[in-house]
Amino acid sequence: MTDLKQVAGGGLLDRRAFLRSGIGLSLAGFADTSAAQALPVVAPAYDIPAWMRMPGGADLAYGLPAAQEQALQRQQHAGPPEDSGFAVWRTPLASQPGVITPSGLHFAVHHNGIPDIDPQQHRLMIHGLVERPLSFDLEQLARYPLVSQIRFIECSGNTAANAASPWARDESCQQLFGEISGSEWAGVPLKLLLREAGIKPAAKWVIAEGADGGSHSRSVPLEKLLDDAIVALYQNGERLRPSQGYPMRLLLPGWEGNVNVKWLHRLEVCDAPAYTKDESGLYSEVLANGEIERFSFFMDVKSVITHPSGQQILPEALGYYEIAGLAWSGYGRITRVEVSADGGLSWADAHLHGPVLDKALTRFSIPWQWDGRSSVLLSRATDEFGRVQPTRAHWKRRYADHSFNHYNAQQAWRVARNGRVENVYV
Amino acid sequence: MYKCVQRAILLALAIPLSRAELPVLAFGQPLNPAQLKALDITVFPDGRNLPDGRGSVRAGRSLYAGRCAMCHGASGVEGPSARLAGSDGFFGWSDPLRPLRILQYPRLMLSVGGQWPYASTIFDYVRRAMPHYAPKSLSDEEVYALTAYILHLNRLVEEDTELDRHSLPRVVLPGRAREVSAWPEKPAD
């Protein structure tokens, strides 16, 4: 028996407690399990199940999730302005135990639906302040060296409800945090294409445009396109899904989802931003002093405990649970995630599950011996640049009351005595 | 023996190649600006790339009633689609009319007149994306007219206004004075 000492209040245990090898564990100090073991066992004998008495079924050319798991789906956000074609589909983040989101569950926000693009006719065009305006079809793009990156994409409006709502709404992790997903994206580095076109000295910005009905467009600093941007052709080992920009999208690692232009077809190199619709309105932030902040591209350091999380019910109202979640930063790598089980009075380091990648989802966990009392769980992430998630009160000080984008405050979940988990503000 | 010779030749070839510059990858096809004419639609705040033509508030009013009002509301504030007129929802605590303003714009949504900094954006977006059910179906004259009408709904131009490529960029929107940019921003900030 090893000593499972608490590392912070509320029953948080050492993050490595269950990960050490060759050490037997006992929770005897925390919960009395001897009574249960002493009960006489009168359980029926296991029979041979029906599926072991027949040949198995055929496989499919393109596999599907188990029929029993097909309830796990994205949720469409209802209510205005969605009723006029502005669709938000949220990832079931609490059911995602790794850092990759299945492509079919990747969140999506569409401003004019999904275009039905003929990949043979689709072209990527680069023009404007370049020596040689160029056009590329899919076959030509496929001849460039392909690079692959595991990255998150997060909508700048992810968790907007907690930014704007004066009271904490009783919503699930999917509803509150479902506008982030992680994927392996493969594609062509944009710097290769831009250098081939020959950038003129006056060039500073690029207008990236999609081939959708609304010709979605955003102004992007040239500096980012020459850094780690790619024209993504593949997601998680297959061609992009139509919902994610088939046949190609712009991937700007760590930057707000809206600039990762789907169905990318035109890059106009220029000397100034165009102030497109989205950067003029919805994707800007109103500050506390009334100023309107634009071009806030980076998604700041953030984390969320996905288990236990909003609207879940813990099966037993005390005992051992693993607190687990996801952390990310649009600036770089996550270096630390701390967890509190007593509403922020004390904190302990969670274990970071590797590999910890640049601008990617990072999984964390910490063992928790719950004493059955109403407890408030929080997580607080830090990235390699020392950026730390603020408290909600601290975040709110910077913005106007109704401003809701780029919300990255520490998330609090209250586990009630009956095991139900609820979104709360602390 | 043959294999050894082959390998030696390959090695001899590889050495000069590895010392040379990386080959220039050039699979892009030349693009003639004339090919782009229909696609080159970005309008910039200074009015660059605005087309010829003109449109009046009056013409915009009837266009709006027939093609826009069903989504944006009779006066641009009712929705259900995005606000075209009114406040952006920021009412300062020291504003004596704060309760009245909240009463008038209870949904606190973002609006063109309240938040957008440049009139060019209205033209750019209406031409590329509106109406939602038939994007790119409006003529340049119709887009000028609707831009003029939306500005009029925001009380930014008079009822007798007509806009063209010269006058449109000169309309000043309130959002411009409140503008701050988060870029450039460095990770070490």
Coordinates of C-alpha atoms in Angstrom, one line a residue:
Chain A
M1 CA 0.0 0.0 0.0
T2 CA 1.3 3.4 -1.0
D3 CA 0.5 6.7 0.7
L4 CA -1.9 8.6 -1.4
K5 CA -1.4 12.0 0.1
Q6 CA -3.6 14.9 -0.9
V7 CA -1.7 17.6 -2.9
A8 CA -4.4 20.3 -2.6
G9 CA -7.7 20.9 -0.9
G10 CA -10.9 19.1 -1.8
G11 CA -9.2 15.7 -2.3
L12 CA -6.8 16.3 -5.2
L13 CA -4.2 13.5 -5.3
D14 CA -0.7 13.4 -6.8
R15 CA -1.0 13.7 -10.6
R16 CA 1.3 10.6 -11.0
A17 CA -0.5 8.5 -8.4
F18 CA -1.9 6.0 -10.9
L19 CA 0.8 6.4 -13.5
R20 CA 3.7 5.0 -11.4
S21 CA 4.5 1.4 -12.4
G22 CA 4.7 -1.4 -9.9
I23 CA 3.0 0.3 -7.0
G24 CA -0.1 -1.2 -5.6
L25 CA -2.7 1.3 -4.7
S26 CA -5.2 1.5 -1.9
L27 CA -7.8 4.1 -1.3
A28 CA -8.5 2.7 2.1
G29 CA -7.6 5.9 3.8
F30 CA -10.3 7.8 2.0
A31 CA -13.3 5.4 1.5
D32 CA -14.4 2.4 3.3
T33 CA -14.6 -0.3 0.7
S34 CA -14.4 -3.2 3.1
A35 CA -18.1 -3.2 3.8
A36 CA -18.9 -3.8 0.1
Q37 CA -16.4 -6.5 -0.1
A38 CA -17.9 -8.3 2.9
L39 CA -21.4 -8.7 1.3
P40 CA -22.2 -12.2 0.2
V41 CA -21.8 -12.5 -3.6
V42 CA -25.0 -13.8 -5.2
A43 CA -24.4 -12.9 -8.8
P44 CA -25.7 -14.9 -11.8
A45 CA -23.1 -16.9 -13.7
Y46 CA -22.1 -15.4 -17.0
D47 CA -23.7 -17.1 -20.1
I48 CA -22.2 -17.2 -23.5
P49 CA -23.6 -14.1 -25.3
A50 CA -25.5 -14.5 -28.5
W51 CA -22.8 -12.9 -30.7
M52 CA -20.4 -15.6 -29.7
R53 CA -22.8 -18.3 -31.2
M54 CA -23.0 -16.9 -34.7
P55 CA -20.6 -15.8 -37.5
G56 CA -19.8 -12.1 -37.5
G57 CA -21.2 -9.5 -40.0
A58 CA -19.6 -8.0 -43.0
D59 CA -17.4 -4.9 -42.9
L60 CA -18.0 -1.7 -44.8
A61 CA -15.9 -0.1 -47.4
Y62 CA -15.9 3.1 -45.3
G63 CA -16.2 2.3 -41.6
L64 CA -18.8 3.9 -39.3
P65 CA -19.0 4.3 -35.5
A66 CA -20.8 1.5 -33.7
A67 CA -24.6 1.8 -34.0
Q68 CA -24.8 2.3 -30.3
E69 CA -22.4 5.3 -30.4
Q70 CA -24.2 7.1 -33.2
A71 CA -26.0 9.3 -30.8
L72 CA -22.6 11.1 -30.3
Q73 CA -23.0 14.0 -32.7
R74 CA -22.4 17.6 -33.2
Q75 CA -25.1 19.9 -31.8
Q76 CA -26.5 22.7 -33.9
H77 CA -26.9 25.9 -31.9
A78 CA -30.5 27.1 -32.2
G79 CA -31.8 30.6 -32.1
P80 CA -31.1 33.8 -33.9
P81 CA -29.2 34.7 -35.9
E82 CA -28.9 31.0 -36.9
D83 CA -32.4 31.0 -38.3
S84 CA -31.1 33.1 -41.2
G85 CA -28.5 30.7 -42.4
F86 CA -25.7 31.3 -39.8
A87 CA -25.1 27.8 -38.6
V88 CA -23.0 26.8 -35.6
W89 CA -22.2 23.1 -35.1
R90 CA -20.5 22.2 -31.8
T91 CA -18.1 19.3 -31.1
P92 CA -19.0 16.9 -28.2
L93 CA -15.8 17.8 -26.5
A94 CA -16.6 15.9 -23.2
S95 CA -16.7 12.6 -25.1
Q96 CA -13.2 13.2 -26.7
P97 CA -10.5 11.5 -24.7
G98 CA -7.7 12.4 -27.0
V99 CA -6.3 15.5 -28.8
I100 CA -7.7 14.6 -32.2
T101 CA -11.4 15.3 -33.0
P102 CA -13.0 12.8 -35.5
S103 CA -13.4 14.8 -38.8
G104 CA -17.2 14.3 -38.8
L105 CA -17.4 15.8 -35.3
H106 CA -15.2 18.8 -36.0
F107 CA -17.0 22.0 -35.1
A108 CA -18.2 24.2 -37.9
V109 CA -19.5 27.8 -38.3
H110 CA -20.9 28.5 -41.7
H111 CA -21.9 32.0 -42.9
N112 CA -23.5 30.9 -46.1
G113 CA -23.8 27.1 -46.0
I114 CA -21.5 24.5 -47.6
P115 CA -20.8 25.0 -51.3
D116 CA -20.9 22.0 -53.7
I117 CA -17.5 22.5 -55.3
D118 CA -16.2 20.5 -58.3
P119 CA -12.6 19.8 -57.3
Q120 CA -11.6 19.5 -61.0
Q121 CA -12.7 23.1 -61.6
H122 CA -11.5 24.6 -58.3
R123 CA -8.4 26.9 -58.5
L124 CA -6.3 28.6 -55.9
M125 CA -5.4 32.0 -57.3
I126 CA -2.6 34.3 -56.0
H127 CA -2.6 37.9 -57.3
G128 CA -2.3 41.5 -56.4
L129 CA 1.2 42.8 -55.3
V130 CA 3.1 39.9 -56.8
E131 CA 5.5 39.7 -59.7
R132 CA 3.7 36.7 -61.3
P133 CA 0.0 36.1 -60.6
L134 CA -0.5 32.4 -60.4
S135 CA -3.2 29.8 -60.4
F136 CA -3.0 26.2 -59.0
D137 CA -5.3 23.3 -59.4
L138 CA -5.4 20.3 -57.0
E139 CA -3.0 18.3 -59.1
Q140 CA -0.4 21.1 -59.3
L141 CA -0.7 21.6 -55.5
A142 CA -0.1 17.9 -54.9
R143 CA 3.4 18.2 -56.4
Y144 CA 4.7 20.4 -53.6
P145 CA 6.2 19.0 -50.5
L146 CA 3.4 18.2 -48.1
V147 CA 3.7 19.1 -44.5
S148 CA 1.5 17.8 -41.6
Q149 CA 0.7 19.6 -38.4
I150 CA -1.5 18.7 -35.4
R151 CA -3.3 21.9 -34.5
F152 CA -6.5 23.1 -32.9
I153 CA -9.0 25.5 -34.5
E154 CA -11.1 27.5 -32.2
C155 CA -13.9 29.9 -33.0
S156 CA -13.3 33.3 -31.4
G157 CA -16.8 33.0 -30.0
N158 CA -16.2 29.7 -28.2
T159 CA -17.6 30.0 -24.6
A160 CA -19.3 33.3 -25.5
A161 CA -22.2 32.4 -23.2
N162 CA -19.9 32.7 -20.1
A163 CA -18.4 35.9 -21.4
A164 CA -21.7 37.7 -21.9
S165 CA -24.4 36.1 -19.7
P166 CA -24.7 37.8 -16.3
W167 CA -25.6 34.5 -14.7
A168 CA -23.9 31.1 -15.3
R169 CA -26.1 29.2 -17.7
D170 CA -26.7 25.6 -16.9
E171 CA -25.2 24.2 -20.2
S172 CA -23.0 21.3 -21.2
C173 CA -19.3 21.3 -22.1
Q174 CA -20.4 20.8 -25.7
Q175 CA -22.7 23.8 -25.6
L176 CA -20.2 26.1 -23.8
F177 CA -16.9 24.8 -25.3
G178 CA -17.8 22.9 -28.5
E179 CA -16.4 25.5 -30.9
I180 CA -12.9 24.0 -30.7
S181 CA -11.5 20.9 -32.3
G182 CA -8.1 19.3 -33.0
S183 CA -7.0 17.6 -36.2
E184 CA -3.9 16.6 -38.1
W185 CA -3.9 18.9 -41.1
A186 CA -1.7 18.2 -44.1
G187 CA -1.0 20.6 -47.0
V188 CA 1.3 22.9 -48.8
P189 CA 3.3 25.6 -47.0
L190 CA 2.0 28.9 -48.2
K191 CA 5.4 30.5 -48.2
L192 CA 6.4 28.2 -51.1
L193 CA 3.5 29.5 -53.2
L194 CA 3.9 33.1 -52.3
R195 CA 7.6 33.1 -53.1
E196 CA 6.9 31.5 -56.4
A197 CA 4.5 34.3 -57.2
G198 CA 7.2 36.8 -56.0
I199 CA 6.0 39.2 -53.3
K200 CA 6.4 42.9 -54.1
P201 CA 8.1 45.2 -51.4
A202 CA 4.9 47.1 -50.6
A203 CA 3.0 43.9 -49.7
K204 CA 1.8 43.7 -46.0
W205 CA -1.6 42.0 -46.0
V206 CA -3.4 39.3 -47.9
I207 CA -7.1 39.1 -48.4
A208 CA -8.1 35.4 -48.2
E209 CA -11.3 34.5 -49.9
G210 CA -13.5 31.3 -50.0
A211 CA -15.4 30.0 -53.0
D212 CA -18.7 29.8 -51.0
G213 CA -21.9 31.6 -51.9
G214 CA -21.0 34.5 -49.6
S215 CA -17.3 34.6 -50.7
H216 CA -16.2 34.8 -47.1
S217 CA -13.1 36.9 -46.8
R218 CA -10.6 38.0 -44.2
S219 CA -7.6 40.2 -44.2
V220 CA -4.5 38.4 -42.9
P221 CA -1.0 39.8 -42.2
L222 CA 1.5 38.5 -44.8
E223 CA 3.9 37.8 -41.9
K224 CA 1.6 34.9 -40.7
L225 CA 1.3 33.4 -44.3
L226 CA 5.1 33.4 -44.6
D227 CA 5.4 31.7 -41.2
D228 CA 3.5 28.5 -40.4
A229 CA 0.4 28.9 -42.7
I230 CA -0.6 26.0 -45.0
V231 CA -3.1 25.4 -47.7
A232 CA -4.7 22.3 -46.1
L233 CA -5.8 19.5 -48.4
Y234 CA -6.1 16.7 -45.9
Q235 CA -7.6 16.3 -42.4
N236 CA -6.9 13.3 -40.3
G237 CA -5.5 11.2 -43.2
E238 CA -8.2 11.9 -45.8
R239 CA -9.3 14.8 -48.0
L240 CA -11.0 17.6 -46.1
R241 CA -14.7 17.2 -45.4
P242 CA -17.0 19.6 -47.3
S243 CA -17.9 21.1 -43.9
Q244 CA -14.2 21.9 -43.4
G245 CA -13.5 23.5 -46.7
Y246 CA -13.2 20.8 -49.4
P247 CA -11.1 20.7 -51.5
M248 CA -8.8 23.2 -49.6
R249 CA -8.8 25.6 -46.7
L250 CA -6.4 28.1 -45.2
L251 CA -4.8 26.9 -42.0
L252 CA -3.4 29.7 -39.7
P253 CA -2.3 27.8 -36.6
G254 CA -3.4 29.3 -33.3
W255 CA -5.5 32.0 -34.9
E256 CA -9.2 32.5 -34.6
G257 CA -11.3 30.1 -36.6
N258 CA -12.9 32.7 -38.9
V259 CA -9.5 33.5 -40.6
N260 CA -8.9 29.8 -41.4
V261 CA -10.8 30.4 -44.7
K262 CA -12.7 27.3 -45.9
W263 CA -13.0 26.5 -49.7
L264 CA -10.0 28.9 -50.2
H265 CA -9.8 30.1 -53.8
R266 CA -8.2 33.5 -53.9
L267 CA -5.3 35.2 -52.1
E268 CA -5.0 38.9 -52.9
V269 CA -1.7 40.3 -51.8
C270 CA -2.1 44.0 -50.8
D271 CA -0.7 46.8 -48.7
A272 CA -3.6 47.2 -46.2
P273 CA -6.5 45.3 -44.7
A274 CA -9.8 45.4 -46.5
Y275 CA -12.0 45.7 -43.4
T276 CA -14.2 42.9 -44.6
K277 CA -17.7 42.3 -43.0
D278 CA -16.5 39.9 -40.3
E279 CA -13.5 42.0 -39.2
S280 CA -15.7 45.1 -39.1
G281 CA -18.4 43.6 -36.9
L282 CA -18.9 40.1 -35.5
Y283 CA -15.2 39.3 -35.1
S284 CA -14.1 42.4 -33.3
E285 CA -14.3 43.1 -29.6
V286 CA -15.8 46.1 -27.7
L287 CA -13.4 47.1 -24.9
A288 CA -14.5 48.4 -21.5
N289 CA -13.8 52.0 -22.6
G290 CA -15.9 51.7 -25.7
E291 CA -13.0 51.2 -28.1
I292 CA -13.5 48.5 -30.8
E293 CA -10.5 46.1 -31.1
R294 CA -9.9 44.5 -34.4
F295 CA -7.4 42.0 -35.8
S296 CA -7.1 40.2 -32.5
F297 CA -6.0 37.0 -34.2
F298 CA -4.4 34.9 -31.5
M299 CA -6.5 32.5 -29.5
D300 CA -5.2 33.0 -26.0
V301 CA -4.2 30.2 -23.5
K302 CA -7.3 28.3 -22.3
S303 CA -8.4 25.1 -20.7
V304 CA -11.5 23.2 -19.7
I305 CA -12.1 20.2 -17.5
T306 CA -14.1 17.9 -19.8
H307 CA -14.8 15.3 -17.0
P308 CA -16.5 16.1 -14.8
S309 CA -18.3 18.8 -16.8
G310 CA -21.6 20.6 -17.2
Q311 CA -24.7 18.5 -16.9
Q312 CA -22.8 15.2 -16.3
I313 CA -24.0 13.2 -13.4
L314 CA -21.3 11.3 -11.4
P315 CA -22.5 7.8 -10.9
E316 CA -21.6 7.6 -7.2
A317 CA -21.8 10.6 -5.0
L318 CA -18.3 10.2 -3.6
G319 CA -15.1 8.2 -4.2
Y320 CA -12.4 8.2 -6.7
Y321 CA -12.7 10.1 -10.1
E322 CA -10.2 11.2 -12.6
I323 CA -10.4 14.9 -13.4
A324 CA -9.4 15.3 -17.0
G325 CA -9.5 18.0 -19.7
L326 CA -8.0 19.8 -22.5
A327 CA -5.7 22.8 -22.7
W328 CA -4.4 24.9 -25.6
S329 CA -2.8 28.2 -26.6
G330 CA -2.7 29.9 -29.9
Y331 CA 0.8 31.2 -29.0
G332 CA 2.6 27.9 -28.6
R333 CA 2.9 25.0 -26.2
I334 CA 1.1 24.4 -22.9
T335 CA 3.6 24.1 -20.1
R336 CA 1.4 23.7 -17.1
V337 CA -2.2 23.1 -16.1
E338 CA -3.2 23.5 -12.4
V339 CA -6.5 22.2 -11.0
S340 CA -8.4 23.2 -8.0
A341 CA -11.1 21.2 -6.3
D342 CA -12.0 23.8 -3.7
G343 CA -13.1 26.7 -5.8
G344 CA -9.7 28.2 -6.3
L345 CA -8.4 28.2 -2.7
S346 CA -5.7 25.7 -3.4
W347 CA -4.2 24.3 -6.7
A348 CA -2.2 21.3 -7.7
D349 CA -0.4 20.5 -11.0
A350 CA -2.2 18.2 -13.3
H351 CA -0.3 15.6 -15.4
L352 CA 0.2 16.7 -19.0
H353 CA -0.3 13.8 -21.4
G354 CA 2.3 13.9 -24.2
P355 CA 3.1 14.7 -26.8
V356 CA 2.6 18.3 -25.9
L357 CA 2.5 20.0 -29.3
D358 CA 2.7 23.6 -30.5
K359 CA -0.8 25.2 -30.9
A360 CA -2.5 21.8 -30.3
L361 CA -4.9 20.4 -27.8
T362 CA -3.1 19.0 -24.8
R363 CA -4.7 16.5 -22.5
F364 CA -4.3 16.8 -18.7
S365 CA -5.5 14.8 -15.8
I366 CA -5.3 14.5 -12.0
P367 CA -6.8 11.9 -9.6
W368 CA -9.5 13.1 -7.3
Q369 CA -10.8 11.5 -4.2
W370 CA -14.2 13.2 -3.8
D371 CA -15.5 13.4 -0.2
G372 CA -19.1 13.8 -1.5
R373 CA -19.5 17.5 -0.5
S374 CA -20.5 20.2 -3.0
S375 CA -17.2 21.0 -4.7
V376 CA -16.1 23.6 -7.3
L377 CA -13.6 22.3 -9.9
L378 CA -11.4 24.8 -11.8
S379 CA -8.5 24.5 -14.3
R380 CA -5.8 27.1 -15.1
A381 CA -3.4 26.7 -18.0
T382 CA -0.1 28.4 -18.6
D383 CA 1.8 28.4 -22.0
E384 CA 5.5 28.6 -22.9
F385 CA 5.3 32.4 -23.0
G386 CA 4.1 32.5 -19.4
R387 CA 0.6 33.5 -20.4
V388 CA -1.8 32.3 -17.7
Q389 CA -5.6 32.0 -17.9
P390 CA -7.3 34.9 -16.1
T391 CA -10.2 34.6 -13.7
R392 CA -13.6 35.5 -15.1
A393 CA -13.6 38.8 -13.2
H394 CA -10.2 39.7 -14.5
W395 CA -11.2 38.9 -18.1
K396 CA -14.4 41.0 -17.8
R397 CA -12.5 44.1 -16.7
R398 CA -10.9 44.5 -20.1
Y399 CA -14.1 44.2 -22.2
A400 CA -17.5 45.9 -22.5
D401 CA -20.3 44.1 -20.7
H402 CA -21.8 42.6 -23.9
S403 CA -18.5 41.7 -25.7
F404 CA -18.2 38.0 -26.1
N405 CA -15.3 37.0 -28.3
H406 CA -11.9 35.6 -27.2
Y407 CA -13.2 34.5 -23.8
N408 CA -10.5 32.5 -22.2
A409 CA -11.2 32.7 -18.4
Q410 CA -10.8 29.8 -16.0
Q411 CA -13.8 27.6 -16.2
A412 CA -15.6 26.5 -13.0
W413 CA -17.8 23.4 -12.7
R414 CA -19.7 22.8 -9.4
V415 CA -20.2 19.1 -8.5
A416 CA -23.3 19.0 -6.3
R417 CA -23.8 16.5 -3.5
N418 CA -26.1 14.4 -5.8
G419 CA -23.3 14.2 -8.3
R420 CA -24.7 16.6 -10.9
V421 CA -22.3 19.0 -12.5
E422 CA -23.2 22.6 -13.3
N423 CA -21.5 25.6 -14.9
V424 CA -20.8 28.3 -12.3
Y425 CA -19.0 31.6 -11.9
V426 CA -16.6 32.0 -9.0
Chain B
M1 CA 29.6 -5.9 -59.6
Y2 CA 27.1 -4.1 -61.9
K3 CA 25.1 -3.0 -58.8
C4 CA 28.3 -1.6 -57.2
V5 CA 29.0 0.5 -60.3
Q6 CA 25.5 1.7 -60.4
R7 CA 25.6 2.7 -56.8
A8 CA 28.9 4.6 -57.3
I9 CA 27.4 6.5 -60.2
L10 CA 24.4 7.4 -58.2
L11 CA 26.6 8.6 -55.3
A12 CA 28.7 10.7 -57.6
L13 CA 25.5 12.3 -58.9
A14 CA 24.1 12.8 -55.5
I15 CA 27.0 14.8 -54.1
P16 CA 26.8 17.8 -56.4
L17 CA 23.0 17.8 -56.1
S18 CA 23.1 18.0 -52.4
R19 CA 25.4 21.0 -52.5
A20 CA 23.3 22.8 -55.0
E21 CA 20.4 25.1 -54.2
L22 CA 17.1 23.5 -53.7
P23 CA 15.3 23.3 -57.0
V24 CA 12.7 26.1 -57.5
L25 CA 9.3 24.6 -57.4
A26 CA 7.1 26.3 -60.0
F27 CA 4.0 24.4 -60.7
G28 CA 1.7 27.4 -60.7
Q29 CA 0.2 28.5 -63.9
P30 CA 0.5 32.1 -65.1
L31 CA -2.7 34.0 -64.3
N32 CA -3.7 36.9 -66.6
P33 CA -5.4 39.7 -64.6
A34 CA -8.1 39.8 -67.3
Q35 CA -9.1 36.3 -66.2
L36 CA -9.7 37.6 -62.8
K37 CA -12.0 40.4 -63.8
A38 CA -15.2 38.8 -62.5
L39 CA -13.5 37.5 -59.3
D40 CA -11.5 40.5 -58.3
I41 CA -14.2 42.0 -56.0
T42 CA -12.5 43.3 -52.9
V43 CA -13.3 46.9 -52.2
F44 CA -10.9 48.7 -49.9
P45 CA -11.7 51.5 -47.3
D46 CA -10.2 54.2 -49.6
G47 CA -12.6 53.2 -52.4
R48 CA -10.1 51.2 -54.4
N49 CA -11.8 48.8 -56.7
L50 CA -15.2 50.4 -56.5
P51 CA -17.0 50.0 -59.9
D52 CA -18.6 52.6 -62.1
G53 CA -22.3 53.4 -61.5
R54 CA -24.4 55.1 -58.9
G55 CA -27.3 54.5 -56.7
S56 CA -29.7 56.6 -54.6
V57 CA -31.3 56.2 -51.1
R58 CA -34.7 56.3 -52.9
A59 CA -33.9 53.4 -55.2
G60 CA -32.4 51.6 -52.3
R61 CA -35.6 51.9 -50.2
S62 CA -37.8 50.0 -52.7
L63 CA -35.0 47.4 -53.3
Y64 CA -34.7 46.9 -49.6
A65 CA -38.4 46.4 -49.0
G66 CA -38.6 43.7 -51.7
R67 CA -35.4 41.8 -51.2
C68 CA -33.9 42.5 -47.7
A69 CA -36.7 43.4 -45.2
M70 CA -37.9 39.8 -44.8
C71 CA -34.6 38.9 -43.1
H72 CA -33.3 42.2 -41.7
G73 CA -36.6 43.8 -40.6
A74 CA -38.6 46.7 -41.9
S75 CA -36.1 49.3 -40.5
G76 CA -33.0 47.2 -40.3
V77 CA -33.2 46.5 -36.5
E78 CA -35.9 43.9 -36.1
G79 CA -34.0 40.9 -37.5
P80 CA -33.9 38.0 -37.4
S81 CA -30.7 38.5 -39.4
A82 CA -27.8 40.7 -38.5
R83 CA -28.6 44.3 -37.4
L84 CA -28.1 46.9 -40.1
A85 CA -28.8 50.0 -38.0
G86 CA -28.7 51.3 -34.5
S87 CA -26.3 50.9 -31.6
D88 CA -23.6 48.2 -31.3
G89 CA -24.8 47.7 -27.7
F90 CA -22.1 49.7 -26.0
F91 CA -23.9 52.2 -23.7
G92 CA -21.5 53.9 -21.3
W93 CA -22.5 53.9 -17.6
S94 CA -22.2 57.7 -17.5
D95 CA -24.6 58.0 -20.5
P96 CA -27.8 59.7 -19.1
L97 CA -29.9 58.1 -21.9
R98 CA -28.6 54.6 -21.1
P99 CA -32.0 53.1 -20.1
L100 CA -33.7 54.6 -23.1
R101 CA -31.1 53.3 -25.5
I102 CA -31.3 49.8 -24.0
L103 CA -35.1 50.0 -24.4
Q104 CA -34.7 51.0 -28.1
Y105 CA -32.1 48.3 -28.9
P106 CA -32.7 45.5 -26.4
R107 CA -30.9 42.8 -28.3
L108 CA -27.6 44.5 -28.0
M109 CA -26.4 43.1 -31.3
L110 CA -23.6 44.4 -33.5
S111 CA -24.7 46.7 -36.2
V112 CA -23.4 48.4 -39.3
G113 CA -23.9 51.9 -38.1
G114 CA -22.8 51.2 -34.5
Q115 CA -19.6 49.3 -35.2
W116 CA -18.4 49.2 -38.8
P117 CA -15.6 51.7 -39.5
Y118 CA -15.9 52.0 -43.3
A119 CA -18.8 52.4 -45.8
S120 CA -16.8 50.5 -48.4
T121 CA -17.5 47.3 -46.4
I122 CA -21.2 47.6 -46.9
F123 CA -20.7 47.8 -50.7
D124 CA -18.2 44.9 -50.7
Y125 CA -20.3 42.6 -48.6
V126 CA -23.7 43.3 -50.2
R127 CA -22.1 42.7 -53.7
R128 CA -20.4 39.4 -52.8
A129 CA -22.9 37.9 -50.4
M130 CA -26.4 39.4 -50.5
P131 CA -29.2 38.7 -50.7
H132 CA -28.5 35.5 -48.7
Y133 CA -30.8 33.4 -51.0
A134 CA -29.2 34.7 -54.2
P135 CA -25.7 36.0 -53.6
K136 CA -24.1 38.1 -56.4
S137 CA -27.4 38.6 -58.2
L138 CA -27.5 42.4 -57.7
S139 CA -26.1 44.9 -60.2
D140 CA -23.5 47.4 -59.2
E141 CA -26.2 50.1 -59.4
E142 CA -28.4 48.1 -57.0
V143 CA -25.5 47.6 -54.6
Y144 CA -24.8 51.4 -54.6
A145 CA -28.5 52.0 -53.9
L146 CA -28.7 49.5 -51.0
T147 CA -25.5 50.9 -49.5
A148 CA -26.9 54.4 -49.6
Y149 CA -30.2 53.1 -48.0
I150 CA -28.4 51.3 -45.2
L151 CA -26.3 54.4 -44.5
H152 CA -29.6 56.4 -44.4
L153 CA -31.2 53.9 -42.0
N154 CA -28.3 54.8 -39.7
R155 CA -28.9 58.5 -40.3
L156 CA -25.4 58.9 -41.8
V157 CA -26.6 60.3 -45.2
E158 CA -29.6 62.4 -46.2
E159 CA -32.6 61.1 -48.0
D160 CA -31.6 62.7 -51.3
T161 CA -28.1 61.1 -51.3
E162 CA -26.7 59.3 -54.4
L163 CA -23.5 57.3 -54.0
D164 CA -20.8 56.5 -56.5
R165 CA -17.1 55.5 -56.4
H166 CA -16.1 59.0 -55.4
S167 CA -18.7 59.9 -52.8
L168 CA -19.0 56.5 -51.0
P169 CA -15.6 56.4 -49.4
R170 CA -16.1 59.9 -48.0
V171 CA -19.0 58.8 -45.8
V172 CA -17.6 58.7 -42.2
L173 CA -18.9 55.9 -39.9
P174 CA -19.0 56.3 -36.1
G175 CA -17.1 53.0 -35.6
R176 CA -14.0 54.6 -37.1
A177 CA -13.3 56.9 -34.2
R178 CA -13.4 54.0 -31.8
E179 CA -11.0 51.8 -33.7
V180 CA -8.0 50.1 -32.2
S181 CA -5.9 47.3 -33.7
A182 CA -4.6 44.3 -31.8
W183 CA -2.1 43.7 -34.6
P184 CA 0.9 43.7 -34.7
E185 CA 1.1 41.6 -31.5
K186 CA 4.0 39.5 -30.5
P187 CA 3.8 36.3 -28.4
A188 CA 6.1 37.8 -25.7
D189 CA 3.6 40.6 -25.0

